[in-house]
CSV table of C-alpha atoms and ligand atoms in Angstrom, one decimal:
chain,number,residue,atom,x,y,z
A,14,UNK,CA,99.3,143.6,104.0
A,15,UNK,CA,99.3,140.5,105.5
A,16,UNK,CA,101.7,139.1,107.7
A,17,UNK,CA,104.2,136.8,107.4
A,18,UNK,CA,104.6,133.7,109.8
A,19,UNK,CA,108.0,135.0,111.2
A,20,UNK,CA,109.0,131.5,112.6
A,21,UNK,CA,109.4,130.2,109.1
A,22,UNK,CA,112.8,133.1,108.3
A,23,UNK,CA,114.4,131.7,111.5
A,24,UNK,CA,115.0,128.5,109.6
A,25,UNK,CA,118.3,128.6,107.8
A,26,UNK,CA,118.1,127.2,104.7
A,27,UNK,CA,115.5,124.8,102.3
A,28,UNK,CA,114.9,121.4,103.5
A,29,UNK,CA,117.9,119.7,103.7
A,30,UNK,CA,117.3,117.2,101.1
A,31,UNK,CA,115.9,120.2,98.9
A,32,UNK,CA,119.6,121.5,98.8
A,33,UNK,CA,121.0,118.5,97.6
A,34,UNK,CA,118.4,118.1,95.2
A,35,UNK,CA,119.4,121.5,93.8
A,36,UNK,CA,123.2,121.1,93.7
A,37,UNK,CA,122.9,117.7,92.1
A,38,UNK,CA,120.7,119.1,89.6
A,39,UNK,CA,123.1,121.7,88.9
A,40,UNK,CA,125.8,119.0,88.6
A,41,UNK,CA,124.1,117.0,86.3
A,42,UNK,CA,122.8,120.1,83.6
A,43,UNK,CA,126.6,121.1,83.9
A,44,UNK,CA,127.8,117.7,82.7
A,45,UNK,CA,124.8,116.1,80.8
A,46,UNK,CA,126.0,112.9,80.5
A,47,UNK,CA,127.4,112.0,84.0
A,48,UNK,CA,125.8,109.0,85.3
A,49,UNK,CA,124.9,109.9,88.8
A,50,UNK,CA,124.5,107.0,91.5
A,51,UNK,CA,122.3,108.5,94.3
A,52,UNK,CA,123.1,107.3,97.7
A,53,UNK,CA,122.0,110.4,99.3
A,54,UNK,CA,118.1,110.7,100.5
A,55,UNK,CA,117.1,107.1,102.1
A,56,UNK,CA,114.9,106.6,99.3
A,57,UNK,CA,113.9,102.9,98.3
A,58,UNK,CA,115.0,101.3,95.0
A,59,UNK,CA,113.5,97.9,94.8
A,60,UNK,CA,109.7,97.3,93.8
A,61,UNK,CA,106.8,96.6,96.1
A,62,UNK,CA,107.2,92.8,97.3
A,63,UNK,CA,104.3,90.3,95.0
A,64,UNK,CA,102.1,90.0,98.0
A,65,UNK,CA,101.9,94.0,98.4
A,66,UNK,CA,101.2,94.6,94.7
A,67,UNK,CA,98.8,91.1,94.9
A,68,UNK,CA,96.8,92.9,97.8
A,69,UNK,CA,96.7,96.2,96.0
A,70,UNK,CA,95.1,94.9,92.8
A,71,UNK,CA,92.4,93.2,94.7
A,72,UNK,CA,91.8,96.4,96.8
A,73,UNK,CA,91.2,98.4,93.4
A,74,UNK,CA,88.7,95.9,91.9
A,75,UNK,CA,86.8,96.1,95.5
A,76,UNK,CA,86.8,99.8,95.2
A,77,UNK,CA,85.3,99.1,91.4
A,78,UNK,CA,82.4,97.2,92.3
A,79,UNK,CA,79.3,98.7,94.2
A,80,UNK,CA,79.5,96.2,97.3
A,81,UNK,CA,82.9,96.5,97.9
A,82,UNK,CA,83.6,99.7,97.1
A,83,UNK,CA,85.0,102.3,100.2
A,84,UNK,CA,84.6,106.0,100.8
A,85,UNK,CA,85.8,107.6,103.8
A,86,UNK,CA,87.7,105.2,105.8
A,87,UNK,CA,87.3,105.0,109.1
A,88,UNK,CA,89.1,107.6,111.8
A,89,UNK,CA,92.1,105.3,112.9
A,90,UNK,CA,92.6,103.3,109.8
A,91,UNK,CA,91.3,100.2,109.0
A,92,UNK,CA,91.0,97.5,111.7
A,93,UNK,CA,92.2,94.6,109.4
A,94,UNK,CA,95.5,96.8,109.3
A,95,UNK,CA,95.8,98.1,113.2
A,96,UNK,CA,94.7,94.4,114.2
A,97,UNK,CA,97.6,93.3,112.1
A,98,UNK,CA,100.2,96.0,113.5
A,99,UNK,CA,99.2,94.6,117.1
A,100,UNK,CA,100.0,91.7,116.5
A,101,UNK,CA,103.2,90.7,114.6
A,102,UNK,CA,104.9,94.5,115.8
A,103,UNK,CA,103.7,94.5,119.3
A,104,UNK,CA,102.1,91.3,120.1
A,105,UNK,CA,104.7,89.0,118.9
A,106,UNK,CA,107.2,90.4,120.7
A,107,UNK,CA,105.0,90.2,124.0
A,108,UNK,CA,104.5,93.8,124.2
A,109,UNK,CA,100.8,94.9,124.6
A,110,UNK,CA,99.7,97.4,122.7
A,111,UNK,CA,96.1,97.5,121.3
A,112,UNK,CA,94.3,98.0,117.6
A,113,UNK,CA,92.9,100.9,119.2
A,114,UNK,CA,96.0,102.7,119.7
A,115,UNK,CA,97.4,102.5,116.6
A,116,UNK,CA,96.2,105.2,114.6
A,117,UNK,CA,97.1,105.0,110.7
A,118,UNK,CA,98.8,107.5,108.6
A,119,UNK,CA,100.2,108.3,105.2
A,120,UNK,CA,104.1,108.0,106.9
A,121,UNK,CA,105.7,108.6,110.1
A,122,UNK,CA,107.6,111.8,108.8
A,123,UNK,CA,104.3,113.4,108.8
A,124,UNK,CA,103.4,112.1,112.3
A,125,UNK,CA,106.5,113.8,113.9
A,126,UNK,CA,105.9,116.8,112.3
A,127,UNK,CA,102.4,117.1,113.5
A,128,UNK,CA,102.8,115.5,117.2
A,129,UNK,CA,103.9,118.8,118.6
A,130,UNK,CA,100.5,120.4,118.0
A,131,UNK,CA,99.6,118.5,121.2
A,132,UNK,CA,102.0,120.3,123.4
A,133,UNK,CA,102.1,123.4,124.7
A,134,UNK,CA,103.8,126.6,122.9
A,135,UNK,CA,106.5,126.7,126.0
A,136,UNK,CA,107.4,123.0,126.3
A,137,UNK,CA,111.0,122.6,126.9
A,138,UNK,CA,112.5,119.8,123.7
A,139,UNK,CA,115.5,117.8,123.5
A,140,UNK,CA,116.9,116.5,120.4
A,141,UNK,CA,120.1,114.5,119.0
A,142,UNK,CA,122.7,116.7,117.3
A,143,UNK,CA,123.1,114.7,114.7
A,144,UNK,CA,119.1,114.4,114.4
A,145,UNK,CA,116.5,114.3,111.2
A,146,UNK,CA,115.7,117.4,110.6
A,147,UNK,CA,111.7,117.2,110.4
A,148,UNK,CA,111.7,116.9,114.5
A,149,UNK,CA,113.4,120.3,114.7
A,150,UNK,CA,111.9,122.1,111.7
A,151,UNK,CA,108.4,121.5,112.7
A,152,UNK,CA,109.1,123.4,116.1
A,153,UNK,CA,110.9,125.9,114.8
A,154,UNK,CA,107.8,126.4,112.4
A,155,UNK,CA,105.4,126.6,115.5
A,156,UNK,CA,107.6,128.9,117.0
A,157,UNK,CA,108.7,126.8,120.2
A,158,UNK,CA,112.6,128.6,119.1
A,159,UNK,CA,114.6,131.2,119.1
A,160,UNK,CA,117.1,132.2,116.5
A,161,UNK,CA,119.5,129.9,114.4
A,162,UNK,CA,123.2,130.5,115.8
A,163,UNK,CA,126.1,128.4,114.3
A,164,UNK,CA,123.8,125.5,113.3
A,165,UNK,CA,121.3,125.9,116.6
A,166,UNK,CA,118.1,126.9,117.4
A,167,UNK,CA,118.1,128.9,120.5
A,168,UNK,CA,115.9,127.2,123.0
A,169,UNK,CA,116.3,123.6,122.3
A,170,UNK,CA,118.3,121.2,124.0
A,171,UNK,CA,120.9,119.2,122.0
A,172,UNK,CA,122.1,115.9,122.8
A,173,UNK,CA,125.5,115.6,120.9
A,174,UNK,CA,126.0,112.0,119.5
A,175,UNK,CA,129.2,111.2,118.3
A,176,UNK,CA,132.0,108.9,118.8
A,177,UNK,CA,132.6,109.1,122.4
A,178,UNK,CA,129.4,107.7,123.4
A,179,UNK,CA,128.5,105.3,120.8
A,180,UNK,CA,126.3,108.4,118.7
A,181,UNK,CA,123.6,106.8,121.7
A,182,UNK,CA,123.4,110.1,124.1
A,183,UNK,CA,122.7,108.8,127.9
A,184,UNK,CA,119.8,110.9,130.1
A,185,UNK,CA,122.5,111.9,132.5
A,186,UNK,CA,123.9,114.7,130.2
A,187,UNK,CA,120.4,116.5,131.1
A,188,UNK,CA,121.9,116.7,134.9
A,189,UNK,CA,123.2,120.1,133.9
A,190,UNK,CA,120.4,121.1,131.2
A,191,UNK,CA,119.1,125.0,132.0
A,192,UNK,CA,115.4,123.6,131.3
A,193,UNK,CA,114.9,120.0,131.8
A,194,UNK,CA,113.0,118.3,128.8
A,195,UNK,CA,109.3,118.0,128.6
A,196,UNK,CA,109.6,115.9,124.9
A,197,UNK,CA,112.8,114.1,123.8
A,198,UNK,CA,113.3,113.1,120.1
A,199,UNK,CA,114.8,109.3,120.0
A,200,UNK,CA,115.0,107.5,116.8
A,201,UNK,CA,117.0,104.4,117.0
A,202,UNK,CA,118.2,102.4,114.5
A,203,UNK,CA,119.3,106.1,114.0
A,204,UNK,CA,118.8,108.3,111.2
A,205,UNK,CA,121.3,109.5,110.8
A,206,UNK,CA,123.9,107.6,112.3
A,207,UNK,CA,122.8,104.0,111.4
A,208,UNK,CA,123.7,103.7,115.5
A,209,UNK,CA,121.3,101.3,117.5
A,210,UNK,CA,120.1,101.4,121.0
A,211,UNK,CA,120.7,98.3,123.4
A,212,UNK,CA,117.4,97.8,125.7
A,213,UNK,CA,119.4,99.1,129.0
A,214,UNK,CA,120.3,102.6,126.8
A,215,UNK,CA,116.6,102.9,125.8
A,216,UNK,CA,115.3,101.7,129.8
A,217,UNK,CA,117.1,104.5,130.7
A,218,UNK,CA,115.3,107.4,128.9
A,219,UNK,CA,112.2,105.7,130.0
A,220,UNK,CA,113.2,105.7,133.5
A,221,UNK,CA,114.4,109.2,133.2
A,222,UNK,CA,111.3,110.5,131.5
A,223,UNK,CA,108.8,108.8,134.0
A,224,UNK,CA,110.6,110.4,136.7
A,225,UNK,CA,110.6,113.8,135.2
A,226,UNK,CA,107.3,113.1,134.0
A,227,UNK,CA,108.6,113.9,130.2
A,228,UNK,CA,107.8,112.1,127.2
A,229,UNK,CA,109.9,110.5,124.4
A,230,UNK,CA,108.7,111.3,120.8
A,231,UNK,CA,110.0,107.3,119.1
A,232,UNK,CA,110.8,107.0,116.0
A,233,UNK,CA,111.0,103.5,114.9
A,234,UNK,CA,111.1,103.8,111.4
A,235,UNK,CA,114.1,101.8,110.8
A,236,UNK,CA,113.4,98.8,113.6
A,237,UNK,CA,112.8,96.6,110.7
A,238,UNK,CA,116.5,96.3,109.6
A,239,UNK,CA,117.7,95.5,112.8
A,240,UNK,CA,119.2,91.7,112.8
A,241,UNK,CA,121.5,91.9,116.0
A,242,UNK,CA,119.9,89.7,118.3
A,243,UNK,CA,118.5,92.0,121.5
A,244,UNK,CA,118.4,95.4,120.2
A,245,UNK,CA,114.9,96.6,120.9
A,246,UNK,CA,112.7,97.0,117.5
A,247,UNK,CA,110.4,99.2,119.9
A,248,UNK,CA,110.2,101.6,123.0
A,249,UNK,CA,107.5,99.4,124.7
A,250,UNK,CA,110.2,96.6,124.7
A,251,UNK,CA,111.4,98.7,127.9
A,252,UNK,CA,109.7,98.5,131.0
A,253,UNK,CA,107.0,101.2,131.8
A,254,UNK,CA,107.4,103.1,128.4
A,255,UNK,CA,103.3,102.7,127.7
A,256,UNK,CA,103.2,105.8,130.5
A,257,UNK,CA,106.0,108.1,128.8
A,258,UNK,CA,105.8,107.4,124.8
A,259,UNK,CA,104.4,107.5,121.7
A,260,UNK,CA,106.2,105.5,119.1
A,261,UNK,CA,105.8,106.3,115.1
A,262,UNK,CA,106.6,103.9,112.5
A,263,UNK,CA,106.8,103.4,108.2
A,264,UNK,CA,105.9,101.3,105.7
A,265,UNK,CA,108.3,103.2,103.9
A,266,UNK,CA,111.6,101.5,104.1
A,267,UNK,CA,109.8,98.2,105.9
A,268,UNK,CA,108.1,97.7,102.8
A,269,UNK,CA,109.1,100.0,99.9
A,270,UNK,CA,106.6,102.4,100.6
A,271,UNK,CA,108.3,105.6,100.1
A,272,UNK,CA,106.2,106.0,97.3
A,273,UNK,CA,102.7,104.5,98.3
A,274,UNK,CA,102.7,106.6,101.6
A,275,UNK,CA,101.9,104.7,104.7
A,276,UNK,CA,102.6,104.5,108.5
A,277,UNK,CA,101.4,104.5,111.9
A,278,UNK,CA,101.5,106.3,115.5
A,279,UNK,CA,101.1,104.6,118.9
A,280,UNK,CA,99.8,106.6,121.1
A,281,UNK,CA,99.1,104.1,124.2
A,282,UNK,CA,95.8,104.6,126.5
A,283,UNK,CA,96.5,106.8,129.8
A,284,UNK,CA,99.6,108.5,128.1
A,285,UNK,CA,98.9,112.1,129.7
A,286,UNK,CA,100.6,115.2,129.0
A,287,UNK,CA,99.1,118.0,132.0
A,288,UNK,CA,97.0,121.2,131.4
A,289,UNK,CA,97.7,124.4,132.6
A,290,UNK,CA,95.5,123.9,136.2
A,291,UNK,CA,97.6,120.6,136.7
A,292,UNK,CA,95.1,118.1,136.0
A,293,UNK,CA,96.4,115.4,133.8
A,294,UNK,CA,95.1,115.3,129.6
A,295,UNK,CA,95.0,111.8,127.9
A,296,UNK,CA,96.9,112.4,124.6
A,297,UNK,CA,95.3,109.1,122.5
A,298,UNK,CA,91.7,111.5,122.1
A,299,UNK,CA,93.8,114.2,121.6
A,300,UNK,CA,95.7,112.5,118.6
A,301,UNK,CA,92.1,111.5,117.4
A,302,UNK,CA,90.9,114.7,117.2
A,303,UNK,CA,93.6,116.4,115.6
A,304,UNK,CA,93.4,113.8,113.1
A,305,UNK,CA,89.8,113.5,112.4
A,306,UNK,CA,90.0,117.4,112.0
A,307,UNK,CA,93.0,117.7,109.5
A,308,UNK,CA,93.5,114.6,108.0
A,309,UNK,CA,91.5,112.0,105.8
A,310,UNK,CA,93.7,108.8,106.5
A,311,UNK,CA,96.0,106.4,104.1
A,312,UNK,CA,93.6,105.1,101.5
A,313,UNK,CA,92.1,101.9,101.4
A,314,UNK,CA,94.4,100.3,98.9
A,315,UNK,CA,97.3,101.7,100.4
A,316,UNK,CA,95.9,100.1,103.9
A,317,UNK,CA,95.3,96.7,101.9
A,318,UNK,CA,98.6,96.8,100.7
A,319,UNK,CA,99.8,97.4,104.0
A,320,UNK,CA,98.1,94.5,105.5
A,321,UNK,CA,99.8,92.5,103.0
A,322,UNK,CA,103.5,93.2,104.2
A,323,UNK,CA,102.2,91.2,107.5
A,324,UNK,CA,101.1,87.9,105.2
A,325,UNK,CA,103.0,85.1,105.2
A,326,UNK,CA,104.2,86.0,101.9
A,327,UNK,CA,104.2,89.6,102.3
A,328,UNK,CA,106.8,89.5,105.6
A,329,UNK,CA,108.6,86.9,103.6
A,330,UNK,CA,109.2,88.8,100.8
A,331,UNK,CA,110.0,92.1,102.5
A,332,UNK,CA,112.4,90.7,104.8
A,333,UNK,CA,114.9,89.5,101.6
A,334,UNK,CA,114.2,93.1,100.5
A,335,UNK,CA,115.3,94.4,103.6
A,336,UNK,CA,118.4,91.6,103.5
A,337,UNK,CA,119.7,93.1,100.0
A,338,UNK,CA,119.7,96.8,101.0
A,339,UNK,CA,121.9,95.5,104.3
A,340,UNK,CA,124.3,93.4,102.1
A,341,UNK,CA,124.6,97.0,99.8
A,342,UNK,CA,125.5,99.0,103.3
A,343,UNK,CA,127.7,95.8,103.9
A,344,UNK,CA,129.3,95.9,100.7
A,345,UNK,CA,130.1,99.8,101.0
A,346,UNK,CA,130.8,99.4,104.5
A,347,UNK,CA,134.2,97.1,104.1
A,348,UNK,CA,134.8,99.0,101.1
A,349,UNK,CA,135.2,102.1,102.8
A,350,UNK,CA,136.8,100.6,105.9
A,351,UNK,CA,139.4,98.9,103.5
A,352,UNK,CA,140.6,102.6,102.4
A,353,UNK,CA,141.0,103.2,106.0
A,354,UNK,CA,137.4,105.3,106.9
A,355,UNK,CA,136.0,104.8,110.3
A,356,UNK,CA,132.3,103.8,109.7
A,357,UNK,CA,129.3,103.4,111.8
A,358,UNK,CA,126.0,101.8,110.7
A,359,UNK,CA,125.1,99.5,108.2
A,360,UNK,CA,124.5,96.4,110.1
A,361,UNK,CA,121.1,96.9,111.2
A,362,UNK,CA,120.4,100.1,109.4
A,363,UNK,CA,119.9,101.1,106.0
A,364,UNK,CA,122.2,104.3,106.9
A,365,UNK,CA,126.6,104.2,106.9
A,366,UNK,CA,127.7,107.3,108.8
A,367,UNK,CA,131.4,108.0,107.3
A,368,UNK,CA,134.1,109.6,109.2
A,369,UNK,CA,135.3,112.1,106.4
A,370,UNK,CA,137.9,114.0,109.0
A,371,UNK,CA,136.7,117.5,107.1
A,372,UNK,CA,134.1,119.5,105.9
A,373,UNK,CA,131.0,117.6,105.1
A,374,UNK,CA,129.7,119.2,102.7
A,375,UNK,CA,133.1,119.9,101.0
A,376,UNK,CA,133.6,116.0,100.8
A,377,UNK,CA,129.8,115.7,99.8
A,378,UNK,CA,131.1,117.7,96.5
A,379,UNK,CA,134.3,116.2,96.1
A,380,UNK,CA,132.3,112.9,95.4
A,381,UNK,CA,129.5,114.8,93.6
A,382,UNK,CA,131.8,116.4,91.1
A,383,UNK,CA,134.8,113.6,91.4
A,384,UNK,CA,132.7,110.2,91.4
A,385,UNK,CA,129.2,111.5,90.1
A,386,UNK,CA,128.2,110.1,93.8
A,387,UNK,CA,125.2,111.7,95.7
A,388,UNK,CA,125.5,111.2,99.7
A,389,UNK,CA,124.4,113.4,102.2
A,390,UNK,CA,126.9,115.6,104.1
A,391,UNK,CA,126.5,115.1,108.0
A,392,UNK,CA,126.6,118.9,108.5
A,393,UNK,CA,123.1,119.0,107.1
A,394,UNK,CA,122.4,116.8,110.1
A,395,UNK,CA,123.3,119.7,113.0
A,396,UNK,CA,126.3,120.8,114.5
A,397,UNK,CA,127.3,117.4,115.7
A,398,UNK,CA,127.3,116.1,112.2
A,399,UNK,CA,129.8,118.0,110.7
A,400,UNK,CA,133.0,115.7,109.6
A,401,UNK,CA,130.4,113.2,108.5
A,402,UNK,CA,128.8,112.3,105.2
A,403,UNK,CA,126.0,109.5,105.2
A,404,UNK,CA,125.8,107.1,102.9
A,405,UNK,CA,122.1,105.5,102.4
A,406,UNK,CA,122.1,101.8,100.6
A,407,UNK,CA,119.1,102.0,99.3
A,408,UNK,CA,119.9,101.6,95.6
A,409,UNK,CA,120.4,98.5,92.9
A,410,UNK,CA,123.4,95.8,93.9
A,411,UNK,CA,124.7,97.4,89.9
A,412,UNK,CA,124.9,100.6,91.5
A,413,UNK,CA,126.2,99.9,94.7
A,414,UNK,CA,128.9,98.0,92.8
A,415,UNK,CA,129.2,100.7,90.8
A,416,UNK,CA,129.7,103.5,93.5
A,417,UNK,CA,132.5,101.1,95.6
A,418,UNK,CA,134.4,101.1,92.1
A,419,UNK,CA,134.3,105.2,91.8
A,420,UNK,CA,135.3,105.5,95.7
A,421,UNK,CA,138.2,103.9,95.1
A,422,UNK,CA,139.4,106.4,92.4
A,423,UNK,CA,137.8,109.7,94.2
A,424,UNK,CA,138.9,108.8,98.0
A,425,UNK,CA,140.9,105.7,98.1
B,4,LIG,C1,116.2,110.3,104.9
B,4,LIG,O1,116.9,110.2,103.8
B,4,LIG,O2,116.7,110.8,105.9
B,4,LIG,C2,114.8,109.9,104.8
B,4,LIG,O3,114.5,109.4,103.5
B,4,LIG,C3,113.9,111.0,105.0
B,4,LIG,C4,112.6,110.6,105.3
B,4,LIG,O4,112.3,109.4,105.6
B,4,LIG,O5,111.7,111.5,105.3
């Protein structure tokens, strides 16, 4: 007989956006012909921009021909693509962070589900409440929690973000924590939410972790929607984060790569986490290791492609992607305030975070079954998020259009 891993029955239900898929499928074989807009999972809509598909093309007739052609890439990533990332992410914005600690992935979900393998079994993690449930899930699956109760994991710390303080939570709520944090999630532009961080909000969790000699877990993922002058596209913007982060970011909705599969981790030289004697570990040889071990890196199209999105052309392109999916979230935004919902989000995030005063996921179905609408209810989020639905606007302008028009019959 052999044994089950236990940690796996603690979690509550499938993957949140597994759930949806089921109950939308079951909406759609019970009415065949409903035409169901999906503004639910933040998946992208709109092709690959030229210079990405250009790039990609190219890449396949190098891997065609004998001298060109490319096997196992190597560990990092390619250098043309981490050279790239250093210097119109980091560089650009004068933050230094070198080729060499950028390592390459197939997407940043992936990367913050497999970071935690570097910490001990008995590290002490915070989390937002709303938060993206891959952060929480992959501990849980490790077994760093106790049971579920009422939409938490025993063990883990939750930082509630809601309307009180901006859906931004402040380090100072930790004053009273029973176990002060060894990692903290952060993801800001938020997913959920669609919230952003100012720089002084994001200085003080860097402050706060070197102090406490913690570590933030940064997702980025979203930084390239942000258009409000100031906000901080990344941790290192924020002085002394080098010795207290690791930052993760996504082609995926910079570039349309949900799809293609594509990302990166920064994991900065001198980052330490400490070993059981006391004496400090560097984390960047650690991250190298795990990933030489268990993973074969992005292909070399899909790096080539990459590179592309950092081309003239390529960032060009992108960018009046990125500008249509923010004039969708605009679009639905003063829809839904005009019929008197509260709304976060939406100007420099792909993500509206609705105020549905009521059950989540009984308003996710009233527009499921009333407007053929898929969203995601904010329940599904944590504790925090019930009374929420978010909206994603990743979808066609037709759509988007579309979806305002059925609003307006099922909620107006
Ligand atoms: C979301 O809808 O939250 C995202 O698409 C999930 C993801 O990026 O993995």
């Amino acid at each position: 007989m052999v044994k089950a891993n236990e940690n796996y029955r603690k979690i509550q239900a499938s993957y949140l956006f597994t759930e949806i898929a089921h109950r939308v499928s079951a909406h759609q074989a019970a009415n065949p012909d409903a035409k169901i807009i999906r503004l639910g999972i933040g998946d992208v809509t709109e092709p690959l921009a030229p210079a990405v598909v250009e790039a990609m093309h190219r890449a396949v007739d190098d891997e065609a021909s004998r001298d060109k052609f490319h096997g196992y890439g190597p560990e990092q990533g390619y250098a043309f693509l981490r050279e790239k990332a250093a210097e119109f992410d980091f560089a650009s914005r004068g933050i230094s962070i070198a080729a060499d600690e950028i390592f390459i992935s197939d997407g940043a979900k992936c990367d913050c589900g497999n970071i935690q393998e570097l910490f001990a079994q008995d590290v002490a993690i915070a989390v937002g409440d709303p938060v993206y449930p891959v952060y929480v899930d992959t501990n849980v699956m490790a077994g760093r929690t106790g049971a579920n109760d009422g939409g938490r994991y025993a063990g883990l710390e939750y930082l509630t973000c809601d309307a009180s303080n901006g859906f931004v939570p402040s380090p100072d709520v930790l004053k009273d924590a029973a176990r002060k944090p060894d990692l903290v999630y952060l993801c800001y532009p938020n997913n959920p939410t669609g919230a952003v961080a100012t720089k002084e909000q994001l200085q003080a969790w860097v402050d706060w972790a070197r102090r406490e000699k913690s570590i933030i877990l940064f997702d980025a993922a979203y930084e390239a929607f942000i258009r409000t002058p100031g906000i901080p596209h990344s941790i290192y913007e924020c002085q002394g984060a080098r010795e207290c982060a690791i930052e993760f970011r996504s082609y995926s909705k910079t570039a349309g790569f949900t799809g293609v599969r594509c990302g990166y981790t920064v994991v900065p030289k001198g980052l330490v986490a400490y070993a059981a004697d006391g004496s400090a570990v560097e984390l960047r040889p650690m991250w190298t290791r795990r990933q030489t071990t268990k993973f074969n890196g992005a292909s070399y199209i899909t790096q080539r492609g990459a590179e592309a999105v950092y081309s003239p052309e390529g960032a060009a392109q992108t960018k009046a992607t990125i500008d249509f999916y923010l004039e969708n979230a605009k679009l639905v935004k003063e829809a839904l305030k005009s019929l008197g919902y509260v709304v976060t989000g939406g100007d420099d995030s792909p993500y509206l975070w609705v105020d549905v005063k009521g059950d989540s996921w009984e308003f996710f179905d009233r527009l499921l079954k009333g407007a053929n609408v898929v969203t995601t209810p904010g329940a599904g989020f944590g504790r925090a998020g019930e009374g929420y639905i978010r909206i994603s606007a990743f979808n066609s302008r037709a759509n988007v259009l579309e979806a305002i028009e059925r609003f307006k019959k099922a909620i107006g």
